[in-house]
Structure formats: C-alpha cells, structure tokens
Amino acid sequence: MGLFNVSMALIGALDTDVLENEKLARHTSYRIGGPAALLVTCHSYHALNRAIETVNAEGVPWVILGRGSNILVSDDGYRGVVIMLGREFTRTVVADDGCTLTVGAGTVLMRTVNDAYAKGLSGLEFAVGIPGTMGGAINMNAGTRDEWIGSVVKDVMTYRPGTGIRHYTQDDIVWGYRQCSLPAGEIVLEATLGLKPAPKQEISARMDRYLSRRRRAQPQAVASCGSVFRNPPEASAGALIEACGLKGFSVGGAEVSPVHANFIVNKGTATAADVLKVIRTVRGKVRETYGVELQTEVKFLGF
C-alpha cells in the first residue's frame, strides 16, 4: 500500500506535480530507462519536505534526480519515487557585491555559466559544455582534473531528511576528483559561488577554448552519460580502453565511442542491458590487460 498512499497524499498537494509510471528515458541524457512508479516534482522547500516525510513514513524507496546526465536507468524502471526539484530551486540571486551568486540546486549548470558571463564574472569558464544541474555539479565536484566547481563554492545549503536544513562553508567540505564529502543522505538545495569581475572578451575567449576542446575530444549530437569510468590514479580510463582496442566495440545500440573511449553512447536503440554488457566487457578487458579495476562514474538506478 506504500506507493498508493504516497500517490494519494501527494497528488494535488501544494507546489507538487505527480506523474505515475513516467518513462525515465524522457528525463535522462542517455535516453534510456523504464518508468518510475512515481515522478514527483517539488516546487518549494515545504513541498520537498512533505514529499520526503511521506515516502519515508510509507517505507517507499526514493531518489533525487537532476537533469539525468550521469545516470543509467534499468529497462525495468524504478519501483520507487523519483523526486525532482522545481521552481524555487531554479532561482539565482546576486549579492550586493555583484560577484557572489546564490544558485538553486535545480538550476541548469550551463545557465549559471552563461549568467556569469553576462554579468562579466569569471570563475566558471571551465564548466562550459558540462551538462546537469548545480546540485549534481556540487555532489560530483564537476570540472576537469585541474579546475572544479568546489574551488568557487563559498557555501552550500542542504536538506537532511528528519533533521532539516544544514549549512556548509567551502572549508567544511573536502573536494576531490569527481567527489566531495557532503553526506550522501543530504540533498543539495543551493550553492553560493564567489566569482571575480573580468572583461567579457577574456571570459568569452576562455569559454571558447574549453568548449572547442570538449567538442574535439568528446562525442557530440549523440546520447550519452558523459564519462563512464573514473580516471585511475596517474592514468586515463579512456586511454586504457582505447589501448585495448575497444573503440567502436558495441552491443546492440550501445557503443564505445570512436571519438572518446570513456564514452559509451546510445546510437538510438540502446537498452540499459546493452550498456551494462559494454561496461562489463570494457572493465574485464582492462583488468585482464593492465590489472586495473576501472570504477564507474555513472550512477545506476533500478538494478
């Protein structure tokens, strides 16, 4: 009765949109995934708090989903509640100093990059072309090996179910490659970024360099989840996979990109099962050839 009770409690609730059996392929960059039992969009903090309290009271599994840019959803979908952050979480507030932005976790990262450029603020050029939301960017410490979002974060506000709102300064958080130390059970609500004024021409030139590099090195106009594997210490996952001769290797509609071997792309007909088979083949071949156990960066849901 849990899912039924959750549905009855949240359908029609203030600042809450509920979809039943919504295909998650429509909400992921992979364009892969079966239905979520419930897809709940919360447009305010109170709606989010109510939704979390409801699903927890009913013992129903739940997950937060941003733009779905780093996730592979099972072909069978997810027999739980997928929660997305709506209107209140997509706002950006500029402080009086003109250089400090407080950005909602549901805001698309590229929108923030473009907002910073429009205001003549530097510090986010490295993020141009990175998909996803601010919340996902914070959790994954999005960026490159040398520059990442954590370097410009001044404050992060989260919601801890059962406790409420928590605040963290930059120094409270340990930032690392593709990770940060925020507690796994907390939901990022907003982040405050400290940027610096710079001539727009300089900002634009840096953005163009990053974007050109990504366009040359990464597959474009094809569905993917970005990098599938974390780079091992002092090595490149893509280089190891390429050295194993796996560029272009495919199962069904899933293919190791001929452009960048650390991307597994959906050629249009891929299933989650296809992608999993490619992942397992790649990990096995790299392990066999180099003794390196590749760790996945992509998240899995519904498996």
mmCIF file of C-alpha atoms in Angstrom:
data_model
loop_
_atom_site.group_PDB
_atom_site.id
_atom_site.type_symbol
_atom_site.label_atom_id
_atom_site.label_comp_id
_atom_site.label_asym_id
_atom_site.label_seq_id
_atom_site.Cartn_x
_atom_site.Cartn_y
_atom_site.Cartn_z
ATOM 1 C CA MET A 1 0.000 0.000 0.000
ATOM 2 C CA GLY A 2 3.014 2.292 0.367
ATOM 3 C CA LEU A 3 3.148 3.663 -3.183
ATOM 4 C CA PHE A 4 -0.631 4.025 -3.314
ATOM 5 C CA ASN A 5 -0.624 6.013 -0.073
ATOM 6 C CA VAL A 6 2.215 8.229 -1.301
ATOM 7 C CA SER A 7 0.343 8.896 -4.527
ATOM 8 C CA MET A 8 -2.869 9.773 -2.683
ATOM 9 C CA ALA A 9 -1.008 12.067 -0.301
ATOM 10 C CA LEU A 10 0.939 13.986 -2.939
ATOM 11 C CA ILE A 11 -1.396 14.239 -5.935
ATOM 12 C CA GLY A 12 -2.942 17.680 -5.717
ATOM 13 C CA ALA A 13 -0.628 18.823 -2.908
ATOM 14 C CA LEU A 14 0.579 22.428 -2.998
ATOM 15 C CA ASP A 15 3.676 23.072 -5.131
ATOM 16 C CA THR A 16 3.811 19.408 -6.149
ATOM 17 C CA ASP A 17 3.410 17.712 -9.539
ATOM 18 C CA VAL A 18 2.991 13.934 -9.676
ATOM 19 C CA LEU A 19 3.281 11.636 -12.694
ATOM 20 C CA GLU A 20 2.601 7.909 -12.458
ATOM 21 C CA ASN A 21 4.636 5.389 -14.463
ATOM 22 C CA GLU A 22 6.602 8.128 -16.203
ATOM 23 C CA LYS A 23 9.319 6.791 -18.509
ATOM 24 C CA LEU A 24 12.686 7.919 -17.199
ATOM 25 C CA ALA A 25 14.163 7.747 -20.701
ATOM 26 C CA ARG A 26 12.484 11.152 -21.128
ATOM 27 C CA HIS A 27 14.484 12.542 -18.210
ATOM 28 C CA THR A 28 17.998 11.184 -18.795
ATOM 29 C CA SER A 29 20.715 12.224 -21.214
ATOM 30 C CA TYR A 30 21.149 8.557 -22.164
ATOM 31 C CA ARG A 31 17.513 8.468 -23.379
ATOM 32 C CA ILE A 32 17.342 5.056 -21.710
ATOM 33 C CA GLY A 33 15.193 3.800 -18.852
ATOM 34 C CA GLY A 34 11.867 2.305 -17.925
ATOM 35 C CA PRO A 35 9.166 4.001 -15.846
ATOM 36 C CA ALA A 36 9.338 5.386 -12.336
ATOM 37 C CA ALA A 37 6.405 4.294 -10.216
ATOM 38 C CA LEU A 38 6.019 7.971 -9.304
ATOM 39 C CA LEU A 39 7.834 11.043 -10.578
ATOM 40 C CA VAL A 40 7.332 13.902 -8.126
ATOM 41 C CA THR A 41 8.430 17.467 -8.884
ATOM 42 C CA CYS A 42 8.661 19.673 -5.796
ATOM 43 C CA HIS A 43 8.499 23.407 -6.466
ATOM 44 C CA SER A 44 9.268 24.600 -2.923
ATOM 45 C CA TYR A 45 11.187 23.569 0.160
ATOM 46 C CA HIS A 46 7.958 22.805 2.027
ATOM 47 C CA ALA A 47 6.799 20.569 -0.842
ATOM 48 C CA LEU A 48 10.134 18.736 -0.789
ATOM 49 C CA ASN A 49 9.981 18.277 2.983
ATOM 50 C CA ARG A 50 6.424 16.963 2.744
ATOM 51 C CA ALA A 51 7.310 14.545 -0.073
ATOM 52 C CA ILE A 52 10.336 13.135 1.758
ATOM 53 C CA GLU A 53 8.424 12.744 5.012
ATOM 54 C CA THR A 54 5.610 10.985 3.158
ATOM 55 C CA VAL A 55 7.787 8.466 1.317
ATOM 56 C CA ASN A 56 9.829 7.733 4.442
ATOM 57 C CA ALA A 57 6.689 7.213 6.523
ATOM 58 C CA GLU A 58 5.447 4.719 3.928
ATOM 59 C CA GLY A 59 8.794 2.969 3.610
ATOM 60 C CA VAL A 60 8.981 3.659 -0.122
ATOM 61 C CA PRO A 61 12.439 3.993 -1.750
ATOM 62 C CA TRP A 62 13.190 7.355 -3.320
ATOM 63 C CA VAL A 63 15.926 9.153 -5.199
ATOM 64 C CA ILE A 64 16.665 12.729 -6.258
ATOM 65 C CA LEU A 65 17.115 13.272 -9.995
ATOM 66 C CA GLY A 66 18.502 16.393 -11.632
ATOM 67 C CA ARG A 67 18.927 16.507 -15.404
ATOM 68 C CA GLY A 68 19.760 12.811 -15.525
ATOM 69 C CA SER A 69 23.113 13.464 -17.164
ATOM 70 C CA ASN A 70 25.144 10.930 -15.193
ATOM 71 C CA ILE A 71 22.752 8.031 -14.685
ATOM 72 C CA LEU A 72 21.781 4.741 -16.293
ATOM 73 C CA VAL A 73 18.233 3.611 -15.511
ATOM 74 C CA SER A 74 17.177 -0.016 -15.727
ATOM 75 C CA ASP A 75 14.961 -1.078 -18.614
ATOM 76 C CA ASP A 76 12.501 -2.194 -15.934
ATOM 77 C CA GLY A 77 12.446 1.291 -14.442
ATOM 78 C CA TYR A 78 12.394 2.160 -10.746
ATOM 79 C CA ARG A 79 9.757 0.853 -8.342
ATOM 80 C CA GLY A 80 10.012 3.871 -6.129
ATOM 81 C CA VAL A 81 9.651 7.644 -6.131
ATOM 82 C CA VAL A 82 11.881 9.854 -8.258
ATOM 83 C CA ILE A 83 11.952 13.403 -6.898
ATOM 84 C CA MET A 84 12.925 16.409 -8.996
ATOM 85 C CA LEU A 85 13.490 19.994 -7.830
ATOM 86 C CA GLY A 86 11.252 22.595 -9.449
ATOM 87 C CA ARG A 87 10.680 26.359 -9.475
ATOM 88 C CA GLU A 88 12.015 27.511 -6.095
ATOM 89 C CA PHE A 89 15.218 25.591 -6.724
ATOM 90 C CA THR A 90 15.977 27.188 -10.104
ATOM 91 C CA ARG A 91 16.495 30.751 -8.901
ATOM 92 C CA THR A 92 19.723 32.754 -8.893
ATOM 93 C CA VAL A 93 20.281 35.678 -6.516
ATOM 94 C CA VAL A 94 23.151 38.150 -6.972
ATOM 95 C CA ALA A 95 24.582 39.625 -3.757
ATOM 96 C CA ASP A 96 25.169 43.344 -3.295
ATOM 97 C CA ASP A 97 28.845 42.917 -4.096
ATOM 98 C CA GLY A 98 27.845 41.868 -7.628
ATOM 99 C CA CYS A 99 30.263 38.927 -7.539
ATOM 100 C CA THR A 100 28.513 36.414 -5.287
ATOM 101 C CA LEU A 101 25.792 34.217 -6.797
ATOM 102 C CA THR A 102 23.435 32.013 -4.804
ATOM 103 C CA VAL A 103 22.188 29.365 -7.209
ATOM 104 C CA GLY A 104 19.376 26.866 -6.676
ATOM 105 C CA ALA A 105 20.304 23.201 -6.971
ATOM 106 C CA GLY A 106 17.784 22.646 -9.779
ATOM 107 C CA THR A 107 19.374 25.319 -11.976
ATOM 108 C CA VAL A 108 20.978 24.018 -15.161
ATOM 109 C CA LEU A 109 24.737 24.487 -14.793
ATOM 110 C CA MET A 110 25.111 25.966 -18.276
ATOM 111 C CA ARG A 111 22.562 28.649 -17.395
ATOM 112 C CA THR A 112 24.751 29.680 -14.457
ATOM 113 C CA VAL A 113 27.836 29.711 -16.689
ATOM 114 C CA ASN A 114 26.037 31.976 -19.154
ATOM 115 C CA ASP A 115 24.655 34.188 -16.368
ATOM 116 C CA ALA A 116 28.173 34.680 -15.027
ATOM 117 C CA TYR A 117 29.423 35.633 -18.480
ATOM 118 C CA ALA A 118 26.536 38.081 -18.960
ATOM 119 C CA LYS A 119 27.465 39.779 -15.663
ATOM 120 C CA GLY A 120 31.171 39.891 -16.518
ATOM 121 C CA LEU A 121 32.099 37.384 -13.815
ATOM 122 C CA SER A 122 34.945 34.901 -14.194
ATOM 123 C CA GLY A 123 35.493 31.558 -12.471
ATOM 124 C CA LEU A 124 33.092 29.209 -14.225
ATOM 125 C CA GLU A 125 34.569 29.122 -17.714
ATOM 126 C CA PHE A 126 35.811 25.554 -17.172
ATOM 127 C CA ALA A 127 32.183 24.395 -16.767
ATOM 128 C CA VAL A 128 31.038 25.446 -20.240
ATOM 129 C CA GLY A 129 29.532 22.467 -22.011
ATOM 130 C CA ILE A 130 29.118 20.387 -18.834
ATOM 131 C CA PRO A 131 25.515 19.117 -18.600
ATOM 132 C CA GLY A 132 23.460 18.695 -15.451
ATOM 133 C CA THR A 133 22.275 20.897 -12.612
ATOM 134 C CA MET A 134 24.051 22.849 -9.909
ATOM 135 C CA GLY A 135 23.100 20.219 -7.336
ATOM 136 C CA GLY A 136 24.675 17.463 -9.395
ATOM 137 C CA ALA A 137 27.719 19.626 -10.097
ATOM 138 C CA ILE A 138 28.269 20.148 -6.364
ATOM 139 C CA ASN A 139 27.827 16.473 -5.491
ATOM 140 C CA MET A 140 30.184 15.359 -8.257
ATOM 141 C CA ASN A 141 32.534 18.354 -7.944
ATOM 142 C CA ALA A 142 32.110 18.861 -11.682
ATOM 143 C CA GLY A 143 35.003 20.156 -13.724
ATOM 144 C CA THR A 144 38.323 18.999 -15.099
ATOM 145 C CA ARG A 145 41.356 17.402 -13.474
ATOM 146 C CA ASP A 146 42.700 20.890 -12.760
ATOM 147 C CA GLU A 147 39.599 23.051 -12.171
ATOM 148 C CA TRP A 148 36.330 22.220 -10.441
ATOM 149 C CA ILE A 149 33.213 23.772 -9.010
ATOM 150 C CA GLY A 150 34.378 23.326 -5.413
ATOM 151 C CA SER A 151 37.078 25.957 -5.952
ATOM 152 C CA VAL A 152 34.474 28.731 -6.297
ATOM 153 C CA VAL A 153 31.955 27.498 -3.711
ATOM 154 C CA LYS A 154 31.557 29.694 -0.623
ATOM 155 C CA ASP A 155 28.587 27.976 0.985
ATOM 156 C CA VAL A 156 26.290 25.005 0.375
ATOM 157 C CA MET A 157 22.826 24.590 1.864
ATOM 158 C CA THR A 158 21.424 21.069 2.116
ATOM 159 C CA TYR A 159 18.351 19.315 3.449
ATOM 160 C CA ARG A 160 18.878 16.369 5.767
ATOM 161 C CA PRO A 161 15.714 14.234 5.993
ATOM 162 C CA GLY A 162 14.494 14.071 9.555
ATOM 163 C CA THR A 163 16.705 16.979 10.621
ATOM 164 C CA GLY A 164 16.153 19.894 8.269
ATOM 165 C CA ILE A 165 18.422 22.484 6.688
ATOM 166 C CA ARG A 166 22.201 22.317 7.067
ATOM 167 C CA HIS A 167 24.867 24.826 6.011
ATOM 168 C CA TYR A 168 28.441 24.082 4.958
ATOM 169 C CA THR A 169 31.232 26.504 4.112
ATOM 170 C CA GLN A 170 33.804 25.621 1.476
ATOM 171 C CA ASP A 171 36.266 24.623 4.198
ATOM 172 C CA ASP A 172 33.736 22.246 5.754
ATOM 173 C CA ILE A 173 33.785 20.184 2.560
ATOM 174 C CA VAL A 174 36.628 18.051 1.260
ATOM 175 C CA TRP A 175 36.719 18.446 -2.502
ATOM 176 C CA GLY A 176 38.324 15.776 -4.657
ATOM 177 C CA TYR A 177 38.339 14.457 -8.192
ATOM 178 C CA ARG A 178 34.676 13.824 -9.110
ATOM 179 C CA GLN A 179 33.595 13.832 -5.466
ATOM 180 C CA CYS A 180 33.011 15.854 -2.340
ATOM 181 C CA SER A 181 32.493 14.977 1.318
ATOM 182 C CA LEU A 182 28.887 16.135 1.673
ATOM 183 C CA PRO A 183 26.897 13.380 3.456
ATOM 184 C CA ALA A 184 25.334 11.009 0.929
ATOM 185 C CA GLY A 185 21.889 11.218 2.518
ATOM 186 C CA GLU A 186 21.603 15.001 2.210
ATOM 187 C CA ILE A 187 20.005 16.881 -0.679
ATOM 188 C CA VAL A 188 21.757 19.974 -2.022
ATOM 189 C CA LEU A 189 19.286 22.886 -2.097
ATOM 190 C CA GLU A 190 21.538 25.747 -3.202
ATOM 191 C CA ALA A 191 25.151 26.816 -3.504
ATOM 192 C CA THR A 192 26.771 30.214 -3.109
ATOM 193 C CA LEU A 193 29.589 30.909 -5.548
ATOM 194 C CA GLY A 194 32.293 33.559 -5.296
ATOM 195 C CA LEU A 195 33.328 34.843 -8.719
ATOM 196 C CA LYS A 196 35.600 37.656 -9.912
ATOM 197 C CA PRO A 197 34.975 40.530 -12.354
ATOM 198 C CA ALA A 198 36.781 40.232 -15.680
ATOM 199 C CA PRO A 199 36.442 41.672 -19.190
ATOM 200 C CA LYS A 200 33.763 39.799 -21.102
ATOM 201 C CA GLN A 201 36.107 39.354 -24.037
ATOM 202 C CA GLU A 202 38.550 37.410 -21.836
ATOM 203 C CA ILE A 203 35.770 35.299 -20.330
ATOM 204 C CA SER A 204 34.381 34.525 -23.770
ATOM 205 C CA ALA A 205 37.808 33.544 -25.104
ATOM 206 C CA ARG A 206 38.353 31.118 -22.213
ATOM 207 C CA MET A 207 34.893 29.628 -22.676
ATOM 208 C CA ASP A 208 35.554 29.152 -26.379
ATOM 209 C CA ARG A 209 38.802 27.303 -25.636
ATOM 210 C CA TYR A 210 37.138 24.917 -23.194
ATOM 211 C CA LEU A 211 34.182 24.345 -25.493
ATOM 212 C CA SER A 212 36.379 23.723 -28.540
ATOM 213 C CA ARG A 213 38.436 21.223 -26.572
ATOM 214 C CA ARG A 214 35.311 19.339 -25.474
ATOM 215 C CA ARG A 215 33.874 19.329 -28.972
ATOM 216 C CA ARG A 216 37.089 17.898 -30.389
ATOM 217 C CA ALA A 217 37.577 15.283 -27.696
ATOM 218 C CA GLN A 218 34.026 14.183 -26.867
ATOM 219 C CA PRO A 219 31.196 12.733 -28.967
ATOM 220 C CA GLN A 220 28.597 15.311 -29.961
ATOM 221 C CA ALA A 221 24.945 15.040 -31.033
ATOM 222 C CA VAL A 222 24.657 11.514 -29.638
ATOM 223 C CA ALA A 223 23.087 10.376 -26.357
ATOM 224 C CA SER A 224 25.497 9.505 -23.550
ATOM 225 C CA CYS A 225 26.034 9.914 -19.819
ATOM 226 C CA GLY A 226 29.405 11.575 -20.192
ATOM 227 C CA SER A 227 32.447 9.749 -18.840
ATOM 228 C CA VAL A 228 31.532 6.226 -17.761
ATOM 229 C CA PHE A 229 34.630 5.440 -15.677
ATOM 230 C CA ARG A 230 36.695 7.451 -13.220
ATOM 231 C CA ASN A 231 40.272 8.024 -14.260
ATOM 232 C CA PRO A 232 42.555 5.759 -12.212
ATOM 233 C CA PRO A 233 45.421 7.453 -10.327
ATOM 234 C CA GLU A 234 48.047 8.706 -12.756
ATOM 235 C CA ALA A 235 46.204 7.197 -15.711
ATOM 236 C CA SER A 236 43.418 7.857 -18.200
ATOM 237 C CA ALA A 237 40.464 5.484 -18.380
ATOM 238 C CA GLY A 238 39.879 6.472 -21.990
ATOM 239 C CA ALA A 239 43.494 5.781 -22.952
ATOM 240 C CA LEU A 240 43.437 2.343 -21.282
ATOM 241 C CA ILE A 241 40.201 1.400 -23.049
ATOM 242 C CA GLU A 242 41.499 2.647 -26.397
ATOM 243 C CA ALA A 243 44.754 0.735 -25.933
ATOM 244 C CA CYS A 244 42.673 -2.419 -25.501
ATOM 245 C CA GLY A 245 41.294 -1.851 -28.998
ATOM 246 C CA LEU A 246 37.754 -1.269 -27.758
ATOM 247 C CA LYS A 247 36.904 1.940 -29.572
ATOM 248 C CA GLY A 248 33.833 1.173 -31.650
ATOM 249 C CA PHE A 249 33.012 -2.006 -29.708
ATOM 250 C CA SER A 250 29.253 -2.345 -29.499
ATOM 251 C CA VAL A 251 26.435 -4.445 -28.108
ATOM 252 C CA GLY A 252 23.027 -3.752 -29.608
ATOM 253 C CA GLY A 253 22.646 0.021 -29.776
ATOM 254 C CA ALA A 254 25.381 0.782 -27.211
ATOM 255 C CA GLU A 255 28.863 1.595 -28.490
ATOM 256 C CA VAL A 256 32.232 2.615 -27.102
ATOM 257 C CA SER A 257 32.565 5.983 -28.800
ATOM 258 C CA PRO A 258 35.072 6.122 -31.668
ATOM 259 C CA VAL A 259 35.748 9.714 -30.561
ATOM 260 C CA HIS A 260 36.487 9.103 -26.859
ATOM 261 C CA ALA A 261 36.763 5.592 -25.448
ATOM 262 C CA ASN A 262 35.482 6.610 -21.993
ATOM 263 C CA PHE A 263 32.088 7.435 -23.502
ATOM 264 C CA ILE A 264 29.557 4.687 -24.161
ATOM 265 C CA VAL A 265 26.957 6.173 -26.482
ATOM 266 C CA ASN A 266 23.397 5.306 -27.366
ATOM 267 C CA LYS A 267 23.240 5.054 -31.147
ATOM 268 C CA GLY A 268 19.462 5.315 -30.944
ATOM 269 C CA THR A 269 18.264 1.857 -29.992
ATOM 270 C CA ALA A 270 20.381 1.034 -26.929
ATOM 271 C CA THR A 271 18.868 -0.559 -23.853
ATOM 272 C CA ALA A 272 20.277 -0.413 -20.352
ATOM 273 C CA ALA A 273 21.149 -4.095 -20.740
ATOM 274 C CA ASP A 274 23.226 -3.241 -23.830
ATOM 275 C CA VAL A 275 25.137 -0.550 -21.944
ATOM 276 C CA LEU A 276 25.775 -2.871 -18.984
ATOM 277 C CA LYS A 277 27.202 -5.534 -21.283
ATOM 278 C CA VAL A 278 29.574 -2.990 -22.829
ATOM 279 C CA ILE A 279 30.625 -1.749 -19.374
ATOM 280 C CA ARG A 280 31.354 -5.298 -18.184
ATOM 281 C CA THR A 281 33.335 -6.115 -21.333
ATOM 282 C CA VAL A 282 35.412 -2.950 -21.021
ATOM 283 C CA ARG A 283 36.141 -3.488 -17.317
ATOM 284 C CA GLY A 284 37.064 -7.110 -17.916
ATOM 285 C CA LYS A 285 39.386 -6.343 -20.817
ATOM 286 C CA VAL A 286 41.192 -3.520 -18.981
ATOM 287 C CA ARG A 287 41.553 -5.711 -15.881
ATOM 288 C CA GLU A 288 42.916 -8.588 -17.958
ATOM 289 C CA THR A 289 45.327 -6.413 -19.945
ATOM 290 C CA TYR A 290 46.567 -3.908 -17.364
ATOM 291 C CA GLY A 291 45.481 -5.237 -13.966
ATOM 292 C CA VAL A 292 43.473 -2.055 -13.420
ATOM 293 C CA GLU A 293 39.965 -2.263 -11.969
ATOM 294 C CA LEU A 294 38.041 0.614 -13.528
ATOM 295 C CA GLN A 295 35.488 2.232 -11.229
ATOM 296 C CA THR A 296 32.276 3.521 -12.767
ATOM 297 C CA GLU A 297 31.417 7.186 -12.559
ATOM 298 C CA VAL A 298 27.905 6.725 -13.933
ATOM 299 C CA LYS A 299 25.165 6.093 -11.339
ATOM 300 C CA PHE A 300 22.813 3.138 -11.643
ATOM 301 C CA LEU A 301 19.113 3.212 -10.816
ATOM 302 C CA GLY A 302 16.632 0.365 -10.669
ATOM 303 C CA PHE A 303 19.099 -2.513 -10.988
#
